[in-house]
Coordinates of C-alpha atoms in Angstrom, one line a residue:
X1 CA -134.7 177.7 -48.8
X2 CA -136.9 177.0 -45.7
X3 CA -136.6 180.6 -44.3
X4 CA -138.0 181.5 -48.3
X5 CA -140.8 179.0 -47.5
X6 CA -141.7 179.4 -44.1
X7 CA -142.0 183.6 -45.2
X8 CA -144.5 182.3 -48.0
X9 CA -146.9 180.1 -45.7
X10 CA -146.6 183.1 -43.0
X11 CA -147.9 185.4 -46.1
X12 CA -151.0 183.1 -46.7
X13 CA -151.4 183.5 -42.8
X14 CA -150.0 186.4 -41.3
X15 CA -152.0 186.8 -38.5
X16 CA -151.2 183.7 -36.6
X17 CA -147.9 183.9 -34.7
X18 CA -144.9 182.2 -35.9
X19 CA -143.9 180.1 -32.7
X20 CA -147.9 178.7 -32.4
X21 CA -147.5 177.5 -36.0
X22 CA -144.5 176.0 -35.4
X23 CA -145.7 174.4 -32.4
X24 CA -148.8 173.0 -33.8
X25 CA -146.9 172.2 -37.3
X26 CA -144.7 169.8 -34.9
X27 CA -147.6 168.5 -33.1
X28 CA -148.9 167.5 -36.4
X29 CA -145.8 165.9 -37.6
X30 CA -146.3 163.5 -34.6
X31 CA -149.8 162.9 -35.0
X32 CA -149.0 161.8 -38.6
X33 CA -145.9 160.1 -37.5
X34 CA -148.5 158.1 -35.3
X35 CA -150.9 157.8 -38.2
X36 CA -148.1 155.9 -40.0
X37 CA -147.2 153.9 -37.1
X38 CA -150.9 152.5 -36.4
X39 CA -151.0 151.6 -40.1
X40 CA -147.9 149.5 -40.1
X41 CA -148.9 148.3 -37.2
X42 CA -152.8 147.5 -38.4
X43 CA -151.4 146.3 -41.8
X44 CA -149.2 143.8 -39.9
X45 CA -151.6 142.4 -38.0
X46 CA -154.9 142.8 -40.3
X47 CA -153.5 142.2 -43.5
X48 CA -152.9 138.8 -43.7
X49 CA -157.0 138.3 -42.5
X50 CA -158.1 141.1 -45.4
X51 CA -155.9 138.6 -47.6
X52 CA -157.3 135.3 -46.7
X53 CA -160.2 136.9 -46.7
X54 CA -160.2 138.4 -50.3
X55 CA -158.4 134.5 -51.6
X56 CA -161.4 133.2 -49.9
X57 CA -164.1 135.5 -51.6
X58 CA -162.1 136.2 -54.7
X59 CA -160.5 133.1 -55.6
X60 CA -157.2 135.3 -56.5
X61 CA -153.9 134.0 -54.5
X62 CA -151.3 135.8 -55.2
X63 CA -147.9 137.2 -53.1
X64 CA -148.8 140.2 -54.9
X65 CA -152.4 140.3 -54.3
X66 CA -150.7 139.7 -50.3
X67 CA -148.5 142.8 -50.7
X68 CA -150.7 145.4 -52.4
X69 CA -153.5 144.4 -49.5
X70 CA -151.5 144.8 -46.9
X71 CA -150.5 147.9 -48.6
X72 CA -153.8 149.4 -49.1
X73 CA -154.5 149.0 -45.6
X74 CA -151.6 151.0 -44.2
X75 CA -152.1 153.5 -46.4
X76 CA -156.3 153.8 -45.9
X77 CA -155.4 153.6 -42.1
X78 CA -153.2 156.8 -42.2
X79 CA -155.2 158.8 -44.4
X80 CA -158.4 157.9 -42.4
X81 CA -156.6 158.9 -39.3
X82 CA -154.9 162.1 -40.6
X83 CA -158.3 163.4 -41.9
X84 CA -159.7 162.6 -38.3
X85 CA -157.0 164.6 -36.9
X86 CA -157.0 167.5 -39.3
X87 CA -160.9 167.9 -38.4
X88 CA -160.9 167.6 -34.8
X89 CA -158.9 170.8 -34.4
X90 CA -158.9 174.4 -36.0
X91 CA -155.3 173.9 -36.9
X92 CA -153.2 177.3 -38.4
X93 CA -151.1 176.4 -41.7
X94 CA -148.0 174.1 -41.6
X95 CA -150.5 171.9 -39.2
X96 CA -152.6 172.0 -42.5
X97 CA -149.7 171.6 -44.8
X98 CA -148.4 168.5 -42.7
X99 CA -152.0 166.4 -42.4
X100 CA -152.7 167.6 -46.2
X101 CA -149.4 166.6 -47.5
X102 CA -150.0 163.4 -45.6
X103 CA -153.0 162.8 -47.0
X104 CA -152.7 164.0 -50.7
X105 CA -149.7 161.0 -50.5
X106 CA -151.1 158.5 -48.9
X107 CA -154.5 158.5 -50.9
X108 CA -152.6 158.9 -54.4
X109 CA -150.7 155.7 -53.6
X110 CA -154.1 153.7 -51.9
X111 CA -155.3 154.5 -55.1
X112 CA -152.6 153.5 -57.5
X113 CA -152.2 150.1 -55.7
X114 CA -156.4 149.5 -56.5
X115 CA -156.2 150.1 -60.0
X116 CA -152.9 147.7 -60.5
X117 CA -154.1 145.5 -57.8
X118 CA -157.6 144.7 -59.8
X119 CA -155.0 144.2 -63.3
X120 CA -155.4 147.3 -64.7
X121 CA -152.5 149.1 -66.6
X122 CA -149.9 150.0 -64.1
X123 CA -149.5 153.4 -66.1
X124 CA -153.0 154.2 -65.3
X125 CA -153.1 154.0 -61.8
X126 CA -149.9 155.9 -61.8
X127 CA -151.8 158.7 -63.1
X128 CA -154.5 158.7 -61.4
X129 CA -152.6 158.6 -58.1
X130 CA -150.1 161.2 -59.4
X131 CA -154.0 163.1 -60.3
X132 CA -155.1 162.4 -56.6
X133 CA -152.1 163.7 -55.2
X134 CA -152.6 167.2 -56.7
X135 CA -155.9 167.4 -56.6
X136 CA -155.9 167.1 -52.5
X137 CA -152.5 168.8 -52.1
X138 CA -153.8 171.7 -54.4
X139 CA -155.5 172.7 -50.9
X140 CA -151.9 174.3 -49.5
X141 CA -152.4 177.0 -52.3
X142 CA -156.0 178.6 -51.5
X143 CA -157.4 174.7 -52.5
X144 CA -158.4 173.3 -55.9
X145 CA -161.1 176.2 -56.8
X146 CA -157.8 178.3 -58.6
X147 CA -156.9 174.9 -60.6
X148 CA -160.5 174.1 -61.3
X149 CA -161.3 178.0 -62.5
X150 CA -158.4 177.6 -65.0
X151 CA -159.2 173.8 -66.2
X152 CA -163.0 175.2 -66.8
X153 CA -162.3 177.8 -68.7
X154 CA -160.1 175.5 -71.4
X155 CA -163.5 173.8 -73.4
X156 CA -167.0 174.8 -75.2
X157 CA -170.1 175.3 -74.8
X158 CA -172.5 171.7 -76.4
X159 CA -176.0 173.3 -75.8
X160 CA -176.6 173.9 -72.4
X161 CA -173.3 171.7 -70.6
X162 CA -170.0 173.1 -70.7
X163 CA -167.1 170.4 -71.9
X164 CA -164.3 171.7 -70.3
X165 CA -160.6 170.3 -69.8
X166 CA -161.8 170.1 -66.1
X167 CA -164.9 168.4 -66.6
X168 CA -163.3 165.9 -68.8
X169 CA -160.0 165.2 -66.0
X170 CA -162.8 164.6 -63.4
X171 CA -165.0 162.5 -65.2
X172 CA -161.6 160.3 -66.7
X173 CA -160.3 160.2 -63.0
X174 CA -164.4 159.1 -62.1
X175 CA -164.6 156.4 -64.4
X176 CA -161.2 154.4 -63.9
X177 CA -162.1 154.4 -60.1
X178 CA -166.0 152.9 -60.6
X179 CA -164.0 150.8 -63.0
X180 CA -161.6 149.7 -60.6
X181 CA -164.0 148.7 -58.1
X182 CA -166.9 147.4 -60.0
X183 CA -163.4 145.6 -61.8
X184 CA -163.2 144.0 -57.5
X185 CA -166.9 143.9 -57.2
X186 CA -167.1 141.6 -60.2
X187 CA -164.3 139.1 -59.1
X188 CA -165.9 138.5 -55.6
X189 CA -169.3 138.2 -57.0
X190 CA -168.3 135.7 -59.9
X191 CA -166.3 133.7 -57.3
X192 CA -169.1 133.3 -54.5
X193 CA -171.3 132.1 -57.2
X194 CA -169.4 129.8 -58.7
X195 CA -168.3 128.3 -55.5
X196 CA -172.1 128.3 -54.1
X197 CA -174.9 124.7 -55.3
X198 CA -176.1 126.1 -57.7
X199 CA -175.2 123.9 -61.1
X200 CA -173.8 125.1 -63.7
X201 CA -175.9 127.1 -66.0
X202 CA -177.7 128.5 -63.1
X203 CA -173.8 129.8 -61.9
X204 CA -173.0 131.3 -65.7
X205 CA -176.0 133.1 -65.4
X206 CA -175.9 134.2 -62.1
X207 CA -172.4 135.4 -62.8
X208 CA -173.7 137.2 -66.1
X209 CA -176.6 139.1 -64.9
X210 CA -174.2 140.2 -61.1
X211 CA -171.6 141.6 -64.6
X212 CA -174.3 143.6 -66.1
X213 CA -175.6 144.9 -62.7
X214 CA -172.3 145.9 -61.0
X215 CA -171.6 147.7 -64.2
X216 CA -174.8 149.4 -64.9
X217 CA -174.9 150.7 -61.4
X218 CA -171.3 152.2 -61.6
X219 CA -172.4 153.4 -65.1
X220 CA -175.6 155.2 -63.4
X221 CA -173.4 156.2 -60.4
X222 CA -170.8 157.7 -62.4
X223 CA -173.3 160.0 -63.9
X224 CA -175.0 161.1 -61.0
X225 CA -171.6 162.1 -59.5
X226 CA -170.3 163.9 -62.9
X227 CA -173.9 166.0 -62.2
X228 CA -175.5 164.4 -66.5
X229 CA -179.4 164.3 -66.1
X230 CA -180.4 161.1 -67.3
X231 CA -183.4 162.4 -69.6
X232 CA -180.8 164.0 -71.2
X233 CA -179.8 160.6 -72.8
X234 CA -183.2 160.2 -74.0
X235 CA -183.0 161.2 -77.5
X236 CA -179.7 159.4 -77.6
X237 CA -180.6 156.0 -76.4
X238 CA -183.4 156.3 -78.9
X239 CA -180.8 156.7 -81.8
X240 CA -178.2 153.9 -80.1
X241 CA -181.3 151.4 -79.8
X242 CA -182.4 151.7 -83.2
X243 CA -178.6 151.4 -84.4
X244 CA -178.3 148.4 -82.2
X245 CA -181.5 147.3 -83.8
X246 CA -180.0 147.3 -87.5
X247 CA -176.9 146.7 -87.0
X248 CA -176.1 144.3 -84.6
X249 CA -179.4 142.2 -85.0
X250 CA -177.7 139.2 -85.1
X251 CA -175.4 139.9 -82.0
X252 CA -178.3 141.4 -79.9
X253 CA -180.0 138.1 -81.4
X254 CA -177.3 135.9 -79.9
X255 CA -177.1 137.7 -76.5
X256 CA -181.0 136.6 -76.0
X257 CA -180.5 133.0 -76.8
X258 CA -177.4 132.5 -74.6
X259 CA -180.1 134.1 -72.0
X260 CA -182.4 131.7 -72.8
X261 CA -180.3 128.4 -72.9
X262 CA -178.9 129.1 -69.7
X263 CA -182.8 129.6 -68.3
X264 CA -184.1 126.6 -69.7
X265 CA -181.0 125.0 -68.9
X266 CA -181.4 122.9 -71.9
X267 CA -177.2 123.1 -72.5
X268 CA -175.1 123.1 -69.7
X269 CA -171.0 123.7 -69.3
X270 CA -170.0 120.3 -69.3
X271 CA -172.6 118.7 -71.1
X272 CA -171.3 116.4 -73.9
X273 CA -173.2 117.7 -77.4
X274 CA -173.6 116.8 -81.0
X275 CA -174.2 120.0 -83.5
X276 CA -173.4 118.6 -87.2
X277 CA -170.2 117.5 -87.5
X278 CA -169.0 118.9 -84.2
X279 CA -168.6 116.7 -80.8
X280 CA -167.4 117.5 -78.0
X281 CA -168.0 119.5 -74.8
X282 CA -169.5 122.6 -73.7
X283 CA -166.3 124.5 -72.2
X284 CA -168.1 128.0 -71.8
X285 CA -171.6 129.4 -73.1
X286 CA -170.8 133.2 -74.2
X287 CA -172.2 136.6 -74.9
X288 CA -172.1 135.4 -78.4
X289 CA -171.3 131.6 -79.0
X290 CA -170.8 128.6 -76.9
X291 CA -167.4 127.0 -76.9
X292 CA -167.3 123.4 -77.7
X293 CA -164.1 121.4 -76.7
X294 CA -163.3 118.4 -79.2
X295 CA -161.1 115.7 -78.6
X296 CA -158.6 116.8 -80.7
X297 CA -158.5 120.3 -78.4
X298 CA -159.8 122.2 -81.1
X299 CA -162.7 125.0 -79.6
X300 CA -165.7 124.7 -82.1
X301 CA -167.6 128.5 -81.0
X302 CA -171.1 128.0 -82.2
X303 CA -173.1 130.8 -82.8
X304 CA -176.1 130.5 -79.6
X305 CA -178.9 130.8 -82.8
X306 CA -177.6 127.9 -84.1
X307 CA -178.5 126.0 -80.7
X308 CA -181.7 127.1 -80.7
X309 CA -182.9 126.4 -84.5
X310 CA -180.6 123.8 -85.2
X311 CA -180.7 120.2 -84.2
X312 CA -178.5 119.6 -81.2
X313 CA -177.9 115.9 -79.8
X314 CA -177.4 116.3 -75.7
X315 CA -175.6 113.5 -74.3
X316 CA -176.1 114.4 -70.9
X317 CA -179.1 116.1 -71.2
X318 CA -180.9 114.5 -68.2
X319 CA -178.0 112.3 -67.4
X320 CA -174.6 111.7 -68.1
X321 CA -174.6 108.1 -68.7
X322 CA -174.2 107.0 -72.1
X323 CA -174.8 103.5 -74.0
X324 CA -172.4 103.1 -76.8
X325 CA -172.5 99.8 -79.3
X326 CA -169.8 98.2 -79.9
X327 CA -170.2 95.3 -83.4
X328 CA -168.2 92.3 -83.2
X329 CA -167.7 89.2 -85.7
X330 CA -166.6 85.8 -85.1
X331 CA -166.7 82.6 -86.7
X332 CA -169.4 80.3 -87.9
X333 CA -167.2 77.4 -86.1
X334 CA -166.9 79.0 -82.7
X335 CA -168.4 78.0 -79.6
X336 CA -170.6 80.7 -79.3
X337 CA -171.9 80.4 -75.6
X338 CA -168.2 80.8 -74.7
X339 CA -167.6 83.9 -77.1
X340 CA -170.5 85.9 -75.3
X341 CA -169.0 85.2 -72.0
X342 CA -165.5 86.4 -73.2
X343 CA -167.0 89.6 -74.7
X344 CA -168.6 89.8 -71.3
X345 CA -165.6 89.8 -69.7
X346 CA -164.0 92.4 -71.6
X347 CA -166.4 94.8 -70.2
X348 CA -165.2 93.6 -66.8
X349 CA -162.4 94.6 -67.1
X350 CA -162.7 98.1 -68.8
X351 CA -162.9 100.2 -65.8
X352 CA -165.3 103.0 -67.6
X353 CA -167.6 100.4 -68.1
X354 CA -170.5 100.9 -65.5
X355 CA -172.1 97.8 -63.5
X356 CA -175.5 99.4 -63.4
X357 CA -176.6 98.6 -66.1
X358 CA -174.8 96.1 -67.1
X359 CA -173.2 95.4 -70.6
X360 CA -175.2 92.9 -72.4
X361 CA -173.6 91.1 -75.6
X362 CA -176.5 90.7 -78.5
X363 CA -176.5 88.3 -81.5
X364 CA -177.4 90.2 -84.6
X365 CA -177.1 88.5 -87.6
X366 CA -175.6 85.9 -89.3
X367 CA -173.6 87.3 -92.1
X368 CA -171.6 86.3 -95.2
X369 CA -168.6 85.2 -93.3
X370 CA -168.9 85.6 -89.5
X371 CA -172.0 85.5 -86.7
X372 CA -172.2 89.2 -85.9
X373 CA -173.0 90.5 -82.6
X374 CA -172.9 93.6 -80.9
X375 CA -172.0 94.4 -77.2
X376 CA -173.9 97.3 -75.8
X377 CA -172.0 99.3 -72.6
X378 CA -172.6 102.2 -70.7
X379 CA -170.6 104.8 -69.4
X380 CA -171.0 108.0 -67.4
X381 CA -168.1 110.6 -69.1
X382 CA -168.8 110.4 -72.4
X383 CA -166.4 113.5 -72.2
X384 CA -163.6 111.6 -71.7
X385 CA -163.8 110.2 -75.2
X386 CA -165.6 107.6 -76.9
X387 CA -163.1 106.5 -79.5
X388 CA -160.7 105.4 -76.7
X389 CA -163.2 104.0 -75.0
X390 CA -164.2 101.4 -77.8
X391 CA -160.7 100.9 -79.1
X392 CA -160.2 99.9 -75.2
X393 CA -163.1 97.8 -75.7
X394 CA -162.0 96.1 -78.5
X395 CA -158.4 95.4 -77.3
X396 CA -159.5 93.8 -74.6
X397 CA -161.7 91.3 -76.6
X398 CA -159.0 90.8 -79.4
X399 CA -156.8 89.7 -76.4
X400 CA -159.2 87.6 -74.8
X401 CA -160.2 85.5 -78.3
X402 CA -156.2 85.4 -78.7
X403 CA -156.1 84.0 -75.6
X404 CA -159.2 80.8 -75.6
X405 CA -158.8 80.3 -79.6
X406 CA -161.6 81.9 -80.5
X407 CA -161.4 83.1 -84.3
X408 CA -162.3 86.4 -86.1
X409 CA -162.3 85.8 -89.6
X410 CA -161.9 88.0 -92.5
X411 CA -163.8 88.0 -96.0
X412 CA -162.9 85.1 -98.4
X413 CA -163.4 85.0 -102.1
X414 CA -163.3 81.6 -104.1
X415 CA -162.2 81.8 -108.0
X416 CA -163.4 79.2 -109.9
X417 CA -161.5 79.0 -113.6
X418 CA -164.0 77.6 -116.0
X419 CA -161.8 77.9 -119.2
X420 CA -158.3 79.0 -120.5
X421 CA -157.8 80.0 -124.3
X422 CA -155.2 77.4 -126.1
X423 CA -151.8 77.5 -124.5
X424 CA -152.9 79.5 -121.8
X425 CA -150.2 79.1 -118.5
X426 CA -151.1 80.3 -115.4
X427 CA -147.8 81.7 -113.0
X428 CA -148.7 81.2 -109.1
X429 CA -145.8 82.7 -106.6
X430 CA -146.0 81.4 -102.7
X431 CA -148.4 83.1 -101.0
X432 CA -149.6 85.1 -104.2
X433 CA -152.9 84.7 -106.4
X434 CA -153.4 83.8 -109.4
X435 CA -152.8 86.6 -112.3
X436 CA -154.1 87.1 -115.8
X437 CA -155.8 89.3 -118.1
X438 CA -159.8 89.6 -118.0
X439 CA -159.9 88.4 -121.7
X440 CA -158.2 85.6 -120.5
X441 CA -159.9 84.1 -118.0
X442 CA -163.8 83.9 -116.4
X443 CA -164.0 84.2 -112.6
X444 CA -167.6 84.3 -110.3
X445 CA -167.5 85.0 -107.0

């Protein structure tokens, strides 16, 4: 079998002697061996730095992430090295077939790691580096001019481009890799600005215009590289925008105003908001609606229209402190000096209760069975809840009234029985009312 294969290489070469391709064919077997050794050697010792390096810009820790890095670099290092080597010499045949094969390997795998290593189907980057593979090692037999002359004549004509089965592989195999990195690209980016001091609606739209660039510019890059004249799109973009105009009105509609909020910064992720019978907090401002985190961990997504026509209640607008009123009755017979110091004290001793300022206790009213007042508290994370926070409140007040006597009464009724027909009995029970029909009796409040 390799007497059959060496006689076909010496056919695509026969003027070069036998023994000087053998020679230079095991010269090249070292040089790759060496190629293989430095990138062991450079992934050993680099690797861990590209890795803490991409975990620092990235934000993506993963022994995975560790492995496919160090991976990547091994295998960029040996192609790199082997492509050096194959150009600094005029080498004869199996030199080429060695560095080639090298190469064709080495770059299919770099590339299959990339694709998986930025979460893309692992099927795909098989492919492509299975695609990769032949394309370069296509050069032992004449190079990839025979494969590409057969792949273009498979298509038809569409005015004056050819679609072809080649021009389609290449542009497939182009746009998974600009996808792949702009996928990379994007993660850094998004990362570094959400780590930078910026706040937060500057960061979501910083990190949503950096999306749209990376991926306009690979969009634009990938069709300069597949050779498509951009005027050629004219007419198209014409037909798409007035589509888009139409049809998607309402989306295009709530792309701008998501734009907008996060300009004017008038909602923030993390601000506390009231839309209708929705409260809760802003968990993420979208393409298309703004998630809105309840209590109860139900995500309200509100269209970004509705924000902007509709009347929105921003508890943290400016600030995040928050006054909530808290109404609390107690009897006419209470000391009431003492009562204002206890509701004082509860507060005190609610630790989301904020010294500056400080909770004041107001007398309203003086109602139909109790003097009502109202204690007035602020806090700084309404997020946190404000049900809990009153029923805290409230706890601590019942405890403290409990505890110094202090009473909370409850509505009382009098019934005064004028009359009773002839013979009328009225049946009283311990701790029950007294009972009888409304032709029976006469009762006033």
């Amino acid at each position: 079998m390799i007497d059959n294969a060496l006689k076909y290489l010496e056919t695509l070469a026969p003027d070069t002697p036998r023994n000087l391709q053998y020679i230079e064919g095991i010269i090249a077997a070292g040089l790759a061996a060496i190629a293989l050794t430095a990138g062991w050697y450079l992934s050993k010792y680099i690797g861990p730095k590209l890795r803490h390096l991409w975990e620092a810009r990235a934000g993506y820790e993963s022994e995975l992430a560790g492995r496919r890095i160090r991976d990547m670099t091994r295998r960029a290092t040996t192609f790199i090295l082997c492509g050096i080597f194959l150009a600094a010499y005029p080498w004869h045949l199996i030199a080429q077939v060695v560095f080639s094969l090298t190469i064709a390997i080495t770059v299919g795998l770099f590339a299959n790691d990339l694709i998986r290593g930025v979460r893309m189907p692992d099927w795909l980057g098989t492919a492509i580096g299975l695609a990769l593979f032949v394309t370069i090692g296509s050069g032992l037999v004449g190079g990839i001019a025979p494969i590409a002359e057969a792949m273009e004549r498979v298509g038809f004509d569409l005015g004056s481009r050819r679609i072809s089965l080649w021009w389609i592989v290449t542009g497939a195999m182009t746009a998974v890799m600009l996808f792949a990195v702009a996928r990379a690209l994007m993660k850094i980016v998004t990362h570094v600005i959400g780590n930078s001091q910026l706040d937060g609606a500057q960061k979501v739209l910083g990190q949503k215009l950096a999306i749209v660039a990376i991926f306009t510019g690979a969009f634009v890059l990938g069709l300069d590289i597949l050779g498509i004249d951009l005027t050629a799109l004219a007419v198209f973009s014409g037909a798409f925008g007035l589509a888009i105009g139409f049809g998607m009105q309402k989306t295009i509609g709530n792309l701008i105003a998501g734009i907008i909020l996060l300009m004017d910064r008038s909602i923030k992720p993390g601000d506390v908001i009231a839309v209708g019978d929705t409260y809760g907090w802003v968990n993420k401002i979208g393409v298309r609606a703004v998630s809105v985190l309840t209590r109860e961990g139900k995500e309200h997504l509100i269209p970004n229209e509705d924000l902007m026509t509709r009347e929105v209640e921003n508890w943290s607008y400016s600030s995040p402190n928050v006054r909530i009123s808290i109404p609390v009755g107690v009897s006419y017979n209470t000391d009431m000096d003492q009562a204002i110091d206890l509701m004082k004290q509860a507060c005190v001793d609610v630790p989301r209760v904020l010294n500056h300022p400080k909770p004041v206790v107001w007398m309203l009213e003086f109602g139909d069975n109790s003097v009502n007042f109202e204690i007035r508290c602020w806090i700084k994370d309404p997020q946190s809840g404000v049900g809990n926070f009153k029923a805290a409140i409230l706890k601590r007040v019942w405890d403290l009234f409990k505890e110094h006597g202090v009473e909370i009464p409850f509505p009382q009724r009098d019934v005064h029985i004028k009359s009773l027909p002839e013979g009328g009995t009225i049946k009283l029970e311990a701790g029950s009312q007294p009972t009888m029909s409304e032709s029976e009796s006469t009762a006033s409040k």
